[in-house]
Short mmCIF file of C-alpha atoms in Angstrom, two decimals:
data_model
loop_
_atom_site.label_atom_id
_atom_site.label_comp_id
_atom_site.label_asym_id
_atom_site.label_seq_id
_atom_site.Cartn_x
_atom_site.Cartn_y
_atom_site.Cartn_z
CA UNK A 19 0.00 0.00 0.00
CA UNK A 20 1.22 3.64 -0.95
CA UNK A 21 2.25 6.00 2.07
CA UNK A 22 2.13 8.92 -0.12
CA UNK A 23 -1.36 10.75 -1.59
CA UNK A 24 -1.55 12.85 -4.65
CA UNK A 25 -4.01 15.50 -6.14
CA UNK A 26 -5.55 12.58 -8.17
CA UNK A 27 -6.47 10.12 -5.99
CA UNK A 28 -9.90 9.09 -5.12
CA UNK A 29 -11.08 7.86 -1.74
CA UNK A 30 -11.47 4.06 -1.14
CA UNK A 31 -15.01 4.19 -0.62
CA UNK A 32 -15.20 5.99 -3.95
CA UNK A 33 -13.68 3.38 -6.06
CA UNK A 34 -16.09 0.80 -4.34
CA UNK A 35 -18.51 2.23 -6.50
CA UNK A 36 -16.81 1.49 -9.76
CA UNK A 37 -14.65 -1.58 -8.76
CA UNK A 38 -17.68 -3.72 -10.19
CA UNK A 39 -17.69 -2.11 -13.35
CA UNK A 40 -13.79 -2.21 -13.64
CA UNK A 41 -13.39 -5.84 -12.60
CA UNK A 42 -15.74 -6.87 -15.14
CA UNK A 43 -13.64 -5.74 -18.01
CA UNK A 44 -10.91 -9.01 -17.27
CA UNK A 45 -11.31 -12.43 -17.71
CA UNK A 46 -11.06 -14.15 -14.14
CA UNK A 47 -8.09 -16.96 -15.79
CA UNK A 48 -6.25 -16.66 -12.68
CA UNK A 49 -6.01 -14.43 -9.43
CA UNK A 50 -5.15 -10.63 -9.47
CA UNK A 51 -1.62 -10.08 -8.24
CA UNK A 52 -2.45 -6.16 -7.76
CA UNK A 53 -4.67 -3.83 -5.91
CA UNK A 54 -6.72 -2.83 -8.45
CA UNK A 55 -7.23 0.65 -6.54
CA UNK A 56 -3.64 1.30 -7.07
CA UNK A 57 -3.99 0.32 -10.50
CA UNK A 58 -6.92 2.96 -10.83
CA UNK A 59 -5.08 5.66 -8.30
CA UNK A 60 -1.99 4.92 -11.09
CA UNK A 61 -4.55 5.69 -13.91
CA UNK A 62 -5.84 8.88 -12.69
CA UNK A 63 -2.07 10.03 -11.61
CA UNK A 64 -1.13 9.73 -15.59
CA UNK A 65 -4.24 11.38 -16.64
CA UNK A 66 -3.86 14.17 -14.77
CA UNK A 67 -0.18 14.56 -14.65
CA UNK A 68 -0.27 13.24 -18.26
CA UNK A 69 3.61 12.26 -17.82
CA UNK A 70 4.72 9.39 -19.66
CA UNK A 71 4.22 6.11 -18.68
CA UNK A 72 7.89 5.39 -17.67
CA UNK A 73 7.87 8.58 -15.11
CA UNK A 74 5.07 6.56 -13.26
CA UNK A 75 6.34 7.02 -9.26
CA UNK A 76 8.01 4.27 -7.81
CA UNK A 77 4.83 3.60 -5.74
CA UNK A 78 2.35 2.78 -8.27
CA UNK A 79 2.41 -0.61 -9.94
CA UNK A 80 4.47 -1.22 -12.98
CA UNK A 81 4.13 0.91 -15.73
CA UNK A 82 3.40 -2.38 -17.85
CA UNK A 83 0.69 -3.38 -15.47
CA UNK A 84 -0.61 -0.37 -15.81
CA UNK A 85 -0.62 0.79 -19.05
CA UNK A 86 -1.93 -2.94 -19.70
CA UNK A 87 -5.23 -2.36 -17.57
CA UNK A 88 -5.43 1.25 -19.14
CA UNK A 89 -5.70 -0.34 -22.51
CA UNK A 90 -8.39 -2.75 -21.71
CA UNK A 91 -10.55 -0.35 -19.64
CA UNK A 92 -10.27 2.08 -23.02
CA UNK A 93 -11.72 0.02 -25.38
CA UNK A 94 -14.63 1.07 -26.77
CA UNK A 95 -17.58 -0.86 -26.74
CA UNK A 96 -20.68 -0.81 -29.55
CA UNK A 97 -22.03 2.62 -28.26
CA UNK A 98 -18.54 3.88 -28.79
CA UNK A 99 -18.10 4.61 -25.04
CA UNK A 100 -15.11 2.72 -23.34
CA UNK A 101 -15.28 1.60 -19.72
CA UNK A 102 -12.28 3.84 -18.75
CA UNK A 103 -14.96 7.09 -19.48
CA UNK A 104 -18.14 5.21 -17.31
CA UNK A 105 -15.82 4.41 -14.21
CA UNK A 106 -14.55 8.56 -14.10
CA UNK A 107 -18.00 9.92 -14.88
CA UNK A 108 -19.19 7.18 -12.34
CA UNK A 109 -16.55 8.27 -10.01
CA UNK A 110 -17.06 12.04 -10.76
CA UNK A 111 -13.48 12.62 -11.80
CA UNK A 112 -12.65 15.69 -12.87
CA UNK A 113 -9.78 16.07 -14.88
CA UNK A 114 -8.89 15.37 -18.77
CA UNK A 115 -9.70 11.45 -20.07
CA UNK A 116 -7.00 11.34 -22.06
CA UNK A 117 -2.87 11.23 -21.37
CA UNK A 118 -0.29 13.42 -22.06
CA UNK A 119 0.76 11.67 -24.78
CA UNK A 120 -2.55 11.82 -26.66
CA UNK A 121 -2.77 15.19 -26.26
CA UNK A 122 0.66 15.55 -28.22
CA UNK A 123 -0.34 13.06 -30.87
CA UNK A 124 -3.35 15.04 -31.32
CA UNK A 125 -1.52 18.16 -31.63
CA UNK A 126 0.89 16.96 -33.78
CA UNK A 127 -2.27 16.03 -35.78
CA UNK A 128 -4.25 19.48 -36.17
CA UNK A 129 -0.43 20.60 -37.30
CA UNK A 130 -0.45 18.55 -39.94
CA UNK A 131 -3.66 18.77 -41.13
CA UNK A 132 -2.99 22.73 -40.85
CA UNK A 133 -0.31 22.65 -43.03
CA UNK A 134 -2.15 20.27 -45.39
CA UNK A 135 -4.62 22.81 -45.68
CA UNK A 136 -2.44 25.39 -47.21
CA UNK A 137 -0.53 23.38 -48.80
CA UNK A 138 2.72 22.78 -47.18
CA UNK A 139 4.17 19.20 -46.20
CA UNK A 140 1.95 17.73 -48.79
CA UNK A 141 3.07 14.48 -51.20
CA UNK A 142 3.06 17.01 -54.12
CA UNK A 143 6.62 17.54 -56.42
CA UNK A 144 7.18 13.86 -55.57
#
């Protein structure tokens, strides 16, 4: 168990309310080696901080762990709605759903299509 708190952390008693919902989301093919609160505490740190997922403090779980559970919990399902955004509405979160390094990809993104717009960086003169 962590000794330290940060900004991002919900209560316990909070994440009762969505550990149903977030257990769900795994097969049960053998038992859970981590507390899945950490795990979730971990989550929130990166999406608030949005540092990478290396820089993850020492007393989180594994960045691999992690970033493992992230990806499951942000797949979308047919109503194009993942699990990751029903636990933090569930859990009133407030803070951005996304990480640091979607942001940037996203930036990068609007760049490009910017400068595809008036016609620089194209695939033309090739």
């Amino acid at each position: 168990m962590r000794k330290k708190k940060y900004p991002s952390d919900i209560s316990r008693e909070q994440f009762e309310q969505i550990r149903p919902l977030l257990e769900g989301a795994r097969k049960r093919t053998k038992p859970r080696t981590v507390d899945l609160y950490e795990v979730w505490s971990a989550v929130l740190y990166l999406l608030k901080s949005g540092c990478q997922w290396r820089m993850l403090p020492r007393e989180f779980p594994k960045w691999r762990t992690v970033h493992s559970y992230f990806a499951k919990w942000s797949e979308q399902d047919e109503e194009g709605m993942s699990l990751l955004e029903r636990a933090l509405k569930k859990s009133s979160w407030r803070g951005p759903y996304e990480t640091g390094a979607q942001r940037t990809a996203d930036a990068i993104d609007c760049g490009r299509a910017e400068r595809e717009k008036h016609g620089h960086g194209g695939s033309e003169g090739l």
